[in-house]
Amino acid sequence: MKGLLCLKKKAASIIPRDRGVRDFIVRRRINRNWQLYVMLIPVAAFFVVFCYMPMYGIVLAFKDYRAMRGIMGSPWAEPLTKYFVQFFNSPYFERVVGNTILLSLESLIFNFPLPILLALSINEVRSVKYKKFVQNITYAPHFLSVLVLVGVIRAFCNTDYGIVNIIIRKLGGEGYNWLQRADMFRPLYIGSNIWQNIGWDSIIYIAALAGIDPQLHEAAMMDGANRLQRIWHINLPGILPTMVILLILNSGQIMNVGFEKVYLMQNDLNLSTSDVIATYSYRIGIETAQYSLSTAIGLFNSVINCVLLLIVNTCSRKLSETSLW
């Protein structure tokens, strides 16, 4: 017993000392790098002000909002799920949810693998000047604003002077306004997304490829492996963890379709395929002032995204041992 008591006393005396040492080390690191912590303040303030503080407005989804009473003074809805049920029973529910899922999945199917292929292709280029030229050309569209991009699309697809219709007429066809066709909305949206973001999205893959040990390629070449075999057996496995992480993040955004671009490309003639949750929520909340219903729609969208993120992350952790947490 005396021996156990002595050990407990020693442990009790050692642990605070260790904690004190750890606290001292942390304080010293903070003092040494205080400039970096100061630079984090604007970032933290941004997320607090624009992301966390507005979250209290979620209660609007469960209240009969009255502008004169404010958010907290408005009465609770009866039942609390009143506005969720109203959205589920809406005649537009199937259309907006279906369009959102289809547009997001098609965008993911085409937008996700193409930057990988571009990164693999650029990585195989030996000419530094040509590589920089291709990178600059593919990066540049990313810096165009959504408004400018949609303006370019409208100009190209214009019935009278659009270059697309001019070429079609030269080939003997008949020109028309492509944005006014419902069946052409998704191809135009996805195609312009690819053109604008493929170069920018490939940057992280190019960085991952640069971290692969060149000795692996040298050993493979000595064993007689050709270029395609080295890409398949060295480059792809080398960037696989990066691909998995980005796929998980993209999967968590399936229900989030960019509002600005869809809204700018939207018109009465293509509404059957362009109306998504974001634009429907905007019409309900801003144009008709049904703030509680609009908040319920947004909360439903966020919950679905969160569930998808958890599911994909869990599956990835079990299958590839790579996950966000």
PDB file of C-alpha atoms in Angstrom:
ATOM      1  CA  MET A   1       0.000   0.000   0.000  1.00  0.00           C
ATOM      2  CA  LYS A   2       2.781   2.417   0.881  1.00  0.00           C
ATOM      3  CA  GLY A   3       4.369   1.727  -2.502  1.00  0.00           C
ATOM      4  CA  LEU A   4       1.118   2.511  -4.305  1.00  0.00           C
ATOM      5  CA  LEU A   5       0.687   5.724  -2.332  1.00  0.00           C
ATOM      6  CA  CYS A   6       4.221   6.780  -3.203  1.00  0.00           C
ATOM      7  CA  LEU A   7       3.578   6.113  -6.905  1.00  0.00           C
ATOM      8  CA  LYS A   8       0.340   8.132  -6.803  1.00  0.00           C
ATOM      9  CA  LYS A   9       2.111  11.036  -5.119  1.00  0.00           C
ATOM     10  CA  LYS A  10       4.899  10.925  -7.703  1.00  0.00           C
ATOM     11  CA  ALA A  11       2.355  10.808 -10.549  1.00  0.00           C
ATOM     12  CA  ALA A  12       0.443  13.722  -9.021  1.00  0.00           C
ATOM     13  CA  SER A  13       3.643  15.728  -8.773  1.00  0.00           C
ATOM     14  CA  ILE A  14       4.807  14.865 -12.287  1.00  0.00           C
ATOM     15  CA  ILE A  15       1.556  15.539 -14.188  1.00  0.00           C
ATOM     16  CA  PRO A  16       1.181  19.213 -13.194  1.00  0.00           C
ATOM     17  CA  ARG A  17       4.836  19.724 -13.967  1.00  0.00           C
ATOM     18  CA  ASP A  18       4.333  18.172 -17.415  1.00  0.00           C
ATOM     19  CA  ARG A  19       1.277  20.315 -17.990  1.00  0.00           C
ATOM     20  CA  GLY A  20       3.225  23.365 -16.955  1.00  0.00           C
ATOM     21  CA  VAL A  21       5.967  22.458 -19.423  1.00  0.00           C
ATOM     22  CA  ARG A  22       3.416  21.975 -22.205  1.00  0.00           C
ATOM     23  CA  ASP A  23       1.744  25.292 -21.405  1.00  0.00           C
ATOM     24  CA  PHE A  24       5.135  26.989 -21.420  1.00  0.00           C
ATOM     25  CA  ILE A  25       5.979  25.482 -24.819  1.00  0.00           C
ATOM     26  CA  VAL A  26       2.615  26.588 -26.253  1.00  0.00           C
ATOM     27  CA  ARG A  27       3.030  30.130 -24.921  1.00  0.00           C
ATOM     28  CA  ARG A  28       6.546  30.314 -26.314  1.00  0.00           C
ATOM     29  CA  ARG A  29       5.365  29.199 -29.749  1.00  0.00           C
ATOM     30  CA  ILE A  30       2.568  31.769 -29.687  1.00  0.00           C
ATOM     31  CA  ASN A  31       4.961  34.513 -28.674  1.00  0.00           C
ATOM     32  CA  ARG A  32       7.421  33.470 -31.362  1.00  0.00           C
ATOM     33  CA  ASN A  33       4.787  33.396 -34.134  1.00  0.00           C
ATOM     34  CA  TRP A  34       2.358  36.037 -32.892  1.00  0.00           C
ATOM     35  CA  GLN A  35       2.237  37.679 -36.330  1.00  0.00           C
ATOM     36  CA  LEU A  36       0.659  34.541 -37.797  1.00  0.00           C
ATOM     37  CA  TYR A  37      -1.990  34.458 -35.086  1.00  0.00           C
ATOM     38  CA  VAL A  38      -2.779  38.121 -35.684  1.00  0.00           C
ATOM     39  CA  MET A  39      -3.301  37.316 -39.380  1.00  0.00           C
ATOM     40  CA  LEU A  40      -5.875  34.705 -38.358  1.00  0.00           C
ATOM     41  CA  ILE A  41      -8.053  37.309 -36.645  1.00  0.00           C
ATOM     42  CA  PRO A  42      -9.714  38.678 -39.855  1.00  0.00           C
ATOM     43  CA  VAL A  43     -10.391  35.129 -41.057  1.00  0.00           C
ATOM     44  CA  ALA A  44     -11.926  34.114 -37.734  1.00  0.00           C
ATOM     45  CA  ALA A  45     -13.947  37.349 -37.634  1.00  0.00           C
ATOM     46  CA  PHE A  46     -15.257  36.695 -41.143  1.00  0.00           C
ATOM     47  CA  PHE A  47     -16.574  33.233 -40.252  1.00  0.00           C
ATOM     48  CA  VAL A  48     -18.014  34.420 -36.938  1.00  0.00           C
ATOM     49  CA  VAL A  49     -19.834  37.401 -38.464  1.00  0.00           C
ATOM     50  CA  PHE A  50     -21.007  35.886 -41.748  1.00  0.00           C
ATOM     51  CA  CYS A  51     -21.299  32.163 -40.934  1.00  0.00           C
ATOM     52  CA  TYR A  52     -21.946  31.588 -37.244  1.00  0.00           C
ATOM     53  CA  MET A  53     -23.872  34.673 -36.108  1.00  0.00           C
ATOM     54  CA  PRO A  54     -26.555  34.354 -38.836  1.00  0.00           C
ATOM     55  CA  MET A  55     -27.186  30.755 -37.781  1.00  0.00           C
ATOM     56  CA  TYR A  56     -29.614  31.908 -35.101  1.00  0.00           C
ATOM     57  CA  GLY A  57     -31.935  32.796 -37.986  1.00  0.00           C
ATOM     58  CA  ILE A  58     -32.538  29.079 -38.522  1.00  0.00           C
ATOM     59  CA  VAL A  59     -35.339  29.325 -35.942  1.00  0.00           C
ATOM     60  CA  LEU A  60     -37.346  31.129 -38.629  1.00  0.00           C
ATOM     61  CA  ALA A  61     -38.044  27.698 -40.131  1.00  0.00           C
ATOM     62  CA  PHE A  62     -40.045  26.858 -37.002  1.00  0.00           C
ATOM     63  CA  LYS A  63     -41.808  30.207 -36.506  1.00  0.00           C
ATOM     64  CA  ASP A  64     -44.622  32.206 -38.076  1.00  0.00           C
ATOM     65  CA  TYR A  65     -42.391  35.167 -38.771  1.00  0.00           C
ATOM     66  CA  ARG A  66     -43.774  38.647 -38.192  1.00  0.00           C
ATOM     67  CA  ALA A  67     -41.503  41.485 -39.266  1.00  0.00           C
ATOM     68  CA  MET A  68     -42.822  43.838 -36.588  1.00  0.00           C
ATOM     69  CA  ARG A  69     -42.074  41.326 -33.821  1.00  0.00           C
ATOM     70  CA  GLY A  70     -38.677  40.202 -35.064  1.00  0.00           C
ATOM     71  CA  ILE A  71     -37.247  36.700 -35.075  1.00  0.00           C
ATOM     72  CA  MET A  72     -37.421  36.004 -31.354  1.00  0.00           C
ATOM     73  CA  GLY A  73     -40.753  37.759 -30.843  1.00  0.00           C
ATOM     74  CA  SER A  74     -42.586  35.894 -33.597  1.00  0.00           C
ATOM     75  CA  PRO A  75     -44.848  33.014 -32.496  1.00  0.00           C
ATOM     76  CA  TRP A  76     -43.842  29.395 -32.988  1.00  0.00           C
ATOM     77  CA  ALA A  77     -45.437  27.587 -35.900  1.00  0.00           C
ATOM     78  CA  GLU A  78     -48.092  24.998 -35.135  1.00  0.00           C
ATOM     79  CA  PRO A  79     -46.954  22.341 -35.731  1.00  0.00           C
ATOM     80  CA  LEU A  80     -43.209  23.082 -35.764  1.00  0.00           C
ATOM     81  CA  THR A  81     -42.819  21.210 -39.051  1.00  0.00           C
ATOM     82  CA  LYS A  82     -45.496  23.343 -40.727  1.00  0.00           C
ATOM     83  CA  TYR A  83     -43.230  24.914 -43.351  1.00  0.00           C
ATOM     84  CA  PHE A  84     -41.319  21.718 -44.094  1.00  0.00           C
ATOM     85  CA  VAL A  85     -44.609  19.948 -44.813  1.00  0.00           C
ATOM     86  CA  GLN A  86     -45.676  22.911 -46.933  1.00  0.00           C
ATOM     87  CA  PHE A  87     -42.506  22.584 -49.005  1.00  0.00           C
ATOM     88  CA  PHE A  88     -42.871  18.808 -49.371  1.00  0.00           C
ATOM     89  CA  ASN A  89     -46.480  19.235 -50.523  1.00  0.00           C
ATOM     90  CA  SER A  90     -45.606  22.034 -52.934  1.00  0.00           C
ATOM     91  CA  PRO A  91     -46.276  21.258 -56.626  1.00  0.00           C
ATOM     92  CA  TYR A  92     -42.711  22.442 -57.346  1.00  0.00           C
ATOM     93  CA  PHE A  93     -41.031  20.109 -54.823  1.00  0.00           C
ATOM     94  CA  GLU A  94     -40.264  17.256 -57.223  1.00  0.00           C
ATOM     95  CA  ARG A  95     -39.110  19.636 -59.958  1.00  0.00           C
ATOM     96  CA  VAL A  96     -36.677  21.717 -57.912  1.00  0.00           C
ATOM     97  CA  VAL A  97     -35.229  18.769 -55.976  1.00  0.00           C
ATOM     98  CA  GLY A  98     -34.929  16.641 -59.124  1.00  0.00           C
ATOM     99  CA  ASN A  99     -33.287  19.461 -61.093  1.00  0.00           C
ATOM    100  CA  THR A 100     -30.875  20.167 -58.238  1.00  0.00           C
ATOM    101  CA  ILE A 101     -29.799  16.537 -57.909  1.00  0.00           C
ATOM    102  CA  LEU A 102     -29.477  15.970 -61.662  1.00  0.00           C
ATOM    103  CA  LEU A 103     -27.515  19.163 -62.258  1.00  0.00           C
ATOM    104  CA  SER A 104     -25.191  18.478 -59.319  1.00  0.00           C
ATOM    105  CA  LEU A 105     -24.578  14.822 -60.181  1.00  0.00           C
ATOM    106  CA  GLU A 106     -23.938  15.562 -63.856  1.00  0.00           C
ATOM    107  CA  SER A 107     -21.589  18.381 -62.879  1.00  0.00           C
ATOM    108  CA  LEU A 108     -19.747  16.040 -60.505  1.00  0.00           C
ATOM    109  CA  ILE A 109     -19.482  13.279 -63.116  1.00  0.00           C
ATOM    110  CA  PHE A 110     -17.938  15.586 -65.725  1.00  0.00           C
ATOM    111  CA  ASN A 111     -16.174  18.206 -63.617  1.00  0.00           C
ATOM    112  CA  PHE A 112     -14.421  15.864 -61.196  1.00  0.00           C
ATOM    113  CA  PRO A 113     -12.320  13.581 -63.475  1.00  0.00           C
ATOM    114  CA  LEU A 114     -11.370  16.154 -66.128  1.00  0.00           C
ATOM    115  CA  PRO A 115      -9.031  18.222 -63.880  1.00  0.00           C
ATOM    116  CA  ILE A 116      -7.292  14.964 -62.947  1.00  0.00           C
ATOM    117  CA  LEU A 117      -6.738  14.122 -66.609  1.00  0.00           C
ATOM    118  CA  LEU A 118      -5.477  17.651 -67.277  1.00  0.00           C
ATOM    119  CA  ALA A 119      -3.073  17.473 -64.334  1.00  0.00           C
ATOM    120  CA  LEU A 120      -1.741  14.095 -65.488  1.00  0.00           C
ATOM    121  CA  SER A 121      -1.289  15.453 -69.018  1.00  0.00           C
ATOM    122  CA  ILE A 122       0.499  18.614 -67.867  1.00  0.00           C
ATOM    123  CA  ASN A 123       2.719  16.552 -65.583  1.00  0.00           C
ATOM    124  CA  GLU A 124       3.927  14.533 -68.569  1.00  0.00           C
ATOM    125  CA  VAL A 125       4.906  17.602 -70.604  1.00  0.00           C
ATOM    126  CA  ARG A 126       8.672  18.054 -70.674  1.00  0.00           C
ATOM    127  CA  SER A 127       8.793  21.566 -72.148  1.00  0.00           C
ATOM    128  CA  VAL A 128       8.611  24.052 -69.275  1.00  0.00           C
ATOM    129  CA  LYS A 129       7.518  26.939 -71.532  1.00  0.00           C
ATOM    130  CA  TYR A 130       4.717  24.928 -73.104  1.00  0.00           C
ATOM    131  CA  LYS A 131       3.609  23.698 -69.690  1.00  0.00           C
ATOM    132  CA  LYS A 132       3.391  27.253 -68.334  1.00  0.00           C
ATOM    133  CA  PHE A 133       1.552  28.380 -71.450  1.00  0.00           C
ATOM    134  CA  VAL A 134      -1.098  25.648 -71.078  1.00  0.00           C
ATOM    135  CA  GLN A 135      -1.463  26.334 -67.369  1.00  0.00           C
ATOM    136  CA  ASN A 136      -1.963  30.073 -67.920  1.00  0.00           C
ATOM    137  CA  ILE A 137      -4.519  29.466 -70.659  1.00  0.00           C
ATOM    138  CA  THR A 138      -6.519  27.025 -68.539  1.00  0.00           C
ATOM    139  CA  TYR A 139      -6.272  29.072 -65.316  1.00  0.00           C
ATOM    140  CA  ALA A 140      -7.383  32.388 -66.862  1.00  0.00           C
ATOM    141  CA  PRO A 141     -11.151  31.668 -67.220  1.00  0.00           C
ATOM    142  CA  HIS A 142     -11.425  31.013 -63.474  1.00  0.00           C
ATOM    143  CA  PHE A 143     -10.926  34.708 -62.772  1.00  0.00           C
ATOM    144  CA  LEU A 144     -13.925  35.759 -64.862  1.00  0.00           C
ATOM    145  CA  SER A 145     -16.914  36.783 -62.792  1.00  0.00           C
ATOM    146  CA  VAL A 146     -20.126  34.815 -63.136  1.00  0.00           C
ATOM    147  CA  LEU A 147     -21.822  37.844 -64.674  1.00  0.00           C
ATOM    148  CA  VAL A 148     -19.174  38.149 -67.390  1.00  0.00           C
ATOM    149  CA  LEU A 149     -19.262  34.412 -68.065  1.00  0.00           C
ATOM    150  CA  VAL A 150     -23.041  34.369 -68.515  1.00  0.00           C
ATOM    151  CA  GLY A 151     -22.742  37.448 -70.719  1.00  0.00           C
ATOM    152  CA  VAL A 152     -20.282  35.555 -72.924  1.00  0.00           C
ATOM    153  CA  ILE A 153     -22.653  32.582 -73.089  1.00  0.00           C
ATOM    154  CA  ARG A 154     -25.553  34.838 -74.081  1.00  0.00           C
ATOM    155  CA  ALA A 155     -23.448  36.548 -76.747  1.00  0.00           C
ATOM    156  CA  PHE A 156     -22.282  33.231 -78.216  1.00  0.00           C
ATOM    157  CA  CYS A 157     -25.807  31.788 -78.238  1.00  0.00           C
ATOM    158  CA  ASN A 158     -27.561  34.886 -79.583  1.00  0.00           C
ATOM    159  CA  THR A 159     -29.865  34.085 -82.477  1.00  0.00           C
ATOM    160  CA  ASP A 160     -28.745  36.958 -84.709  1.00  0.00           C
ATOM    161  CA  TYR A 161     -25.039  37.555 -84.069  1.00  0.00           C
ATOM    162  CA  GLY A 162     -23.952  34.620 -81.888  1.00  0.00           C
ATOM    163  CA  ILE A 163     -20.848  32.897 -83.244  1.00  0.00           C
ATOM    164  CA  VAL A 164     -22.399  29.477 -82.625  1.00  0.00           C
ATOM    165  CA  ASN A 165     -25.421  30.256 -84.780  1.00  0.00           C
ATOM    166  CA  ILE A 166     -23.248  31.892 -87.437  1.00  0.00           C
ATOM    167  CA  ILE A 167     -21.253  28.672 -87.776  1.00  0.00           C
ATOM    168  CA  ILE A 168     -24.461  26.604 -87.831  1.00  0.00           C
ATOM    169  CA  ARG A 169     -25.892  28.753 -90.645  1.00  0.00           C
ATOM    170  CA  LYS A 170     -22.625  28.506 -92.596  1.00  0.00           C
ATOM    171  CA  LEU A 171     -22.979  24.731 -92.374  1.00  0.00           C
ATOM    172  CA  GLY A 172     -26.546  24.904 -93.694  1.00  0.00           C
ATOM    173  CA  GLY A 173     -28.392  24.661 -90.382  1.00  0.00           C
ATOM    174  CA  GLU A 174     -30.878  26.956 -88.662  1.00  0.00           C
ATOM    175  CA  GLY A 175     -29.849  29.165 -85.767  1.00  0.00           C
ATOM    176  CA  TYR A 176     -31.850  29.649 -82.576  1.00  0.00           C
ATOM    177  CA  ASN A 177     -31.329  30.922 -79.055  1.00  0.00           C
ATOM    178  CA  TRP A 178     -29.812  28.005 -77.168  1.00  0.00           C
ATOM    179  CA  LEU A 179     -30.617  29.444 -73.738  1.00  0.00           C
ATOM    180  CA  GLN A 180     -34.324  29.337 -74.563  1.00  0.00           C
ATOM    181  CA  ARG A 181     -34.269  25.557 -74.954  1.00  0.00           C
ATOM    182  CA  ALA A 182     -34.869  23.645 -71.742  1.00  0.00           C
ATOM    183  CA  ASP A 183     -32.945  20.595 -72.954  1.00  0.00           C
ATOM    184  CA  MET A 184     -29.813  22.695 -73.571  1.00  0.00           C
ATOM    185  CA  PHE A 185     -29.614  24.341 -70.142  1.00  0.00           C
ATOM    186  CA  ARG A 186     -27.645  21.567 -68.409  1.00  0.00           C
ATOM    187  CA  PRO A 187     -25.107  21.082 -71.240  1.00  0.00           C
ATOM    188  CA  LEU A 188     -24.470  24.842 -71.360  1.00  0.00           C
ATOM    189  CA  TYR A 189     -24.191  25.100 -67.581  1.00  0.00           C
ATOM    190  CA  ILE A 190     -21.871  22.102 -67.194  1.00  0.00           C
ATOM    191  CA  GLY A 191     -19.804  22.883 -70.283  1.00  0.00           C
ATOM    192  CA  SER A 192     -19.156  26.455 -69.202  1.00  0.00           C
ATOM    193  CA  ASN A 193     -18.265  25.217 -65.698  1.00  0.00           C
ATOM    194  CA  ILE A 194     -15.690  22.853 -67.167  1.00  0.00           C
ATOM    195  CA  TRP A 195     -14.188  25.591 -69.323  1.00  0.00           C
ATOM    196  CA  GLN A 196     -14.003  28.027 -66.424  1.00  0.00           C
ATOM    197  CA  ASN A 197     -12.730  25.755 -63.622  1.00  0.00           C
ATOM    198  CA  ILE A 198     -10.835  22.820 -65.130  1.00  0.00           C
ATOM    199  CA  GLY A 199      -7.469  24.580 -64.975  1.00  0.00           C
ATOM    200  CA  TRP A 200      -7.948  25.963 -61.481  1.00  0.00           C
ATOM    201  CA  ASP A 201      -9.175  22.618 -60.112  1.00  0.00           C
ATOM    202  CA  SER A 202      -6.142  20.849 -61.563  1.00  0.00           C
ATOM    203  CA  ILE A 203      -3.694  22.903 -59.440  1.00  0.00           C
ATOM    204  CA  ILE A 204      -4.050  20.730 -56.360  1.00  0.00           C
ATOM    205  CA  TYR A 205      -3.497  17.567 -58.414  1.00  0.00           C
ATOM    206  CA  ILE A 206      -0.415  19.037 -60.052  1.00  0.00           C
ATOM    207  CA  ALA A 207       0.928  19.838 -56.574  1.00  0.00           C
ATOM    208  CA  ALA A 208       0.199  16.278 -55.433  1.00  0.00           C
ATOM    209  CA  LEU A 209       1.976  14.865 -58.493  1.00  0.00           C
ATOM    210  CA  ALA A 210       5.011  17.029 -57.737  1.00  0.00           C
ATOM    211  CA  GLY A 211       5.278  15.311 -54.363  1.00  0.00           C
ATOM    212  CA  ILE A 212       5.678  11.826 -55.842  1.00  0.00           C
ATOM    213  CA  ASP A 213       9.195  10.445 -55.441  1.00  0.00           C
ATOM    214  CA  PRO A 214      10.996  10.499 -58.853  1.00  0.00           C
ATOM    215  CA  GLN A 215      12.895   7.371 -57.825  1.00  0.00           C
ATOM    216  CA  LEU A 216       9.671   5.398 -58.227  1.00  0.00           C
ATOM    217  CA  HIS A 217       9.533   6.374 -61.900  1.00  0.00           C
ATOM    218  CA  GLU A 218      13.225   5.605 -62.353  1.00  0.00           C
ATOM    219  CA  ALA A 219      12.764   2.140 -60.850  1.00  0.00           C
ATOM    220  CA  ALA A 220       9.708   1.509 -63.020  1.00  0.00           C
ATOM    221  CA  MET A 221      11.586   2.579 -66.165  1.00  0.00           C
ATOM    222  CA  MET A 222      14.398   0.206 -65.314  1.00  0.00           C
ATOM    223  CA  ASP A 223      11.818  -2.565 -65.030  1.00  0.00           C
ATOM    224  CA  GLY A 224      10.537  -1.728 -68.508  1.00  0.00           C
ATOM    225  CA  ALA A 225       7.338   0.136 -67.621  1.00  0.00           C
ATOM    226  CA  ASN A 226       6.065   2.512 -70.299  1.00  0.00           C
ATOM    227  CA  ARG A 227       4.549   5.937 -69.670  1.00  0.00           C
ATOM    228  CA  LEU A 228       0.946   4.762 -69.384  1.00  0.00           C
ATOM    229  CA  GLN A 229       1.929   2.020 -66.966  1.00  0.00           C
ATOM    230  CA  ARG A 230       3.802   4.526 -64.782  1.00  0.00           C
ATOM    231  CA  ILE A 231       0.814   6.869 -64.787  1.00  0.00           C
ATOM    232  CA  TRP A 232      -1.532   4.045 -63.807  1.00  0.00           C
ATOM    233  CA  HIS A 233       0.640   2.387 -61.168  1.00  0.00           C
ATOM    234  CA  ILE A 234       2.546   5.385 -59.725  1.00  0.00           C
ATOM    235  CA  ASN A 235       0.866   8.713 -60.446  1.00  0.00           C
ATOM    236  CA  LEU A 236      -2.739   7.711 -59.841  1.00  0.00           C
ATOM    237  CA  PRO A 237      -2.056   5.883 -56.548  1.00  0.00           C
ATOM    238  CA  GLY A 238       0.103   8.841 -55.512  1.00  0.00           C
ATOM    239  CA  ILE A 239      -2.751  11.322 -55.857  1.00  0.00           C
ATOM    240  CA  LEU A 240      -5.501   8.922 -54.745  1.00  0.00           C
ATOM    241  CA  PRO A 241      -5.786  10.351 -51.184  1.00  0.00           C
ATOM    242  CA  THR A 242      -6.191  13.844 -52.653  1.00  0.00           C
ATOM    243  CA  MET A 243      -8.833  12.576 -55.070  1.00  0.00           C
ATOM    244  CA  VAL A 244     -10.764  10.898 -52.263  1.00  0.00           C
ATOM    245  CA  ILE A 245     -10.739  13.984 -50.031  1.00  0.00           C
ATOM    246  CA  LEU A 246     -11.946  16.240 -52.858  1.00  0.00           C
ATOM    247  CA  LEU A 247     -14.606  13.706 -53.835  1.00  0.00           C
ATOM    248  CA  ILE A 248     -15.908  13.697 -50.252  1.00  0.00           C
ATOM    249  CA  LEU A 249     -16.012  17.498 -50.183  1.00  0.00           C
ATOM    250  CA  ASN A 250     -17.770  17.640 -53.555  1.00  0.00           C
ATOM    251  CA  SER A 251     -20.274  15.000 -52.444  1.00  0.00           C
ATOM    252  CA  GLY A 252     -21.178  17.183 -49.475  1.00  0.00           C
ATOM    253  CA  GLN A 253     -22.142  19.937 -51.930  1.00  0.00           C
ATOM    254  CA  ILE A 254     -24.446  17.880 -54.147  1.00  0.00           C
ATOM    255  CA  MET A 255     -27.540  19.840 -53.103  1.00  0.00           C
ATOM    256  CA  ASN A 256     -25.759  23.186 -53.492  1.00  0.00           C
ATOM    257  CA  VAL A 257     -25.957  24.439 -57.051  1.00  0.00           C
ATOM    258  CA  GLY A 258     -24.468  27.871 -57.665  1.00  0.00           C
ATOM    259  CA  PHE A 259     -27.369  30.317 -57.371  1.00  0.00           C
ATOM    260  CA  GLU A 260     -25.865  33.235 -59.287  1.00  0.00           C
ATOM    261  CA  LYS A 261     -25.056  31.418 -62.497  1.00  0.00           C
ATOM    262  CA  VAL A 262     -28.303  29.436 -62.591  1.00  0.00           C
ATOM    263  CA  TYR A 263     -30.358  32.548 -61.886  1.00  0.00           C
ATOM    264  CA  LEU A 264     -28.597  34.572 -64.604  1.00  0.00           C
ATOM    265  CA  MET A 265     -29.031  31.782 -67.172  1.00  0.00           C
ATOM    266  CA  GLN A 266     -32.635  31.175 -66.192  1.00  0.00           C
ATOM    267  CA  ASN A 267     -35.652  32.318 -68.188  1.00  0.00           C
ATOM    268  CA  ASP A 268     -39.310  31.343 -68.526  1.00  0.00           C
ATOM    269  CA  LEU A 269     -38.606  28.965 -71.412  1.00  0.00           C
ATOM    270  CA  ASN A 270     -35.958  26.839 -69.658  1.00  0.00           C
ATOM    271  CA  LEU A 271     -37.500  27.007 -66.154  1.00  0.00           C
ATOM    272  CA  SER A 272     -38.524  23.353 -66.257  1.00  0.00           C
ATOM    273  CA  THR A 273     -34.864  22.254 -66.115  1.00  0.00           C
ATOM    274  CA  SER A 274     -33.174  25.307 -64.580  1.00  0.00           C
ATOM    275  CA  ASP A 275     -35.353  25.787 -61.488  1.00  0.00           C
ATOM    276  CA  VAL A 276     -33.312  24.491 -58.524  1.00  0.00           C
ATOM    277  CA  ILE A 277     -33.660  24.728 -54.747  1.00  0.00           C
ATOM    278  CA  ALA A 278     -31.557  27.902 -54.546  1.00  0.00           C
ATOM    279  CA  THR A 279     -33.600  29.843 -57.120  1.00  0.00           C
ATOM    280  CA  TYR A 280     -36.904  28.542 -55.757  1.00  0.00           C
ATOM    281  CA  SER A 281     -35.899  29.578 -52.236  1.00  0.00           C
ATOM    282  CA  TYR A 282     -34.975  33.021 -53.567  1.00  0.00           C
ATOM    283  CA  ARG A 283     -38.374  33.482 -55.208  1.00  0.00           C
ATOM    284  CA  ILE A 284     -40.199  32.329 -52.100  1.00  0.00           C
ATOM    285  CA  GLY A 285     -38.133  34.376 -49.662  1.00  0.00           C
ATOM    286  CA  ILE A 286     -37.332  37.580 -51.537  1.00  0.00           C
ATOM    287  CA  GLU A 287     -40.049  37.977 -54.129  1.00  0.00           C
ATOM    288  CA  THR A 288     -43.021  36.733 -52.068  1.00  0.00           C
ATOM    289  CA  ALA A 289     -41.636  37.530 -48.560  1.00  0.00           C
ATOM    290  CA  GLN A 290     -42.348  34.029 -47.190  1.00  0.00           C
ATOM    291  CA  TYR A 291     -39.261  34.068 -45.000  1.00  0.00           C
ATOM    292  CA  SER A 292     -40.173  31.116 -42.782  1.00  0.00           C
ATOM    293  CA  LEU A 293     -40.814  28.853 -45.757  1.00  0.00           C
ATOM    294  CA  SER A 294     -37.609  30.002 -47.457  1.00  0.00           C
ATOM    295  CA  THR A 295     -35.603  29.282 -44.292  1.00  0.00           C
ATOM    296  CA  ALA A 296     -37.172  25.826 -44.012  1.00  0.00           C
ATOM    297  CA  ILE A 297     -36.152  25.075 -47.609  1.00  0.00           C
ATOM    298  CA  GLY A 298     -32.584  26.198 -46.920  1.00  0.00           C
ATOM    299  CA  LEU A 299     -32.396  24.149 -43.715  1.00  0.00           C
ATOM    300  CA  PHE A 300     -33.689  21.072 -45.538  1.00  0.00           C
ATOM    301  CA  ASN A 301     -30.992  21.590 -48.168  1.00  0.00           C
ATOM    302  CA  SER A 302     -28.230  21.928 -45.558  1.00  0.00           C
ATOM    303  CA  VAL A 303     -29.338  18.841 -43.621  1.00  0.00           C
ATOM    304  CA  ILE A 304     -29.310  16.712 -46.778  1.00  0.00           C
ATOM    305  CA  ASN A 305     -25.800  17.949 -47.615  1.00  0.00           C
ATOM    306  CA  CYS A 306     -24.584  17.153 -44.099  1.00  0.00           C
ATOM    307  CA  VAL A 307     -26.051  13.638 -44.223  1.00  0.00           C
ATOM    308  CA  LEU A 308     -24.471  12.981 -47.624  1.00  0.00           C
ATOM    309  CA  LEU A 309     -21.108  14.212 -46.360  1.00  0.00           C
ATOM    310  CA  LEU A 310     -21.254  11.883 -43.351  1.00  0.00           C
ATOM    311  CA  ILE A 311     -22.270   8.900 -45.489  1.00  0.00           C
ATOM    312  CA  VAL A 312     -19.582   9.425 -48.137  1.00  0.00           C
ATOM    313  CA  ASN A 313     -16.920  10.079 -45.501  1.00  0.00           C
ATOM    314  CA  THR A 314     -17.843   6.887 -43.610  1.00  0.00           C
ATOM    315  CA  CYS A 315     -17.815   4.791 -46.798  1.00  0.00           C
ATOM    316  CA  SER A 316     -14.465   6.263 -47.817  1.00  0.00           C
ATOM    317  CA  ARG A 317     -12.927   5.537 -44.414  1.00  0.00           C
ATOM    318  CA  LYS A 318     -14.018   1.904 -44.607  1.00  0.00           C
ATOM    319  CA  LEU A 319     -13.057   1.334 -48.240  1.00  0.00           C
ATOM    320  CA  SER A 320      -9.868   3.368 -48.695  1.00  0.00           C
ATOM    321  CA  GLU A 321      -8.850   4.327 -45.154  1.00  0.00           C
ATOM    322  CA  THR A 322      -8.825   7.971 -46.306  1.00  0.00           C
ATOM    323  CA  SER A 323     -11.369  10.380 -44.865  1.00  0.00           C
ATOM    324  CA  LEU A 324     -11.854  13.862 -43.467  1.00  0.00           C
ATOM    325  CA  TRP A 325     -11.943  12.549 -39.914  1.00  0.00           C
TER     326      TRP A 325
END
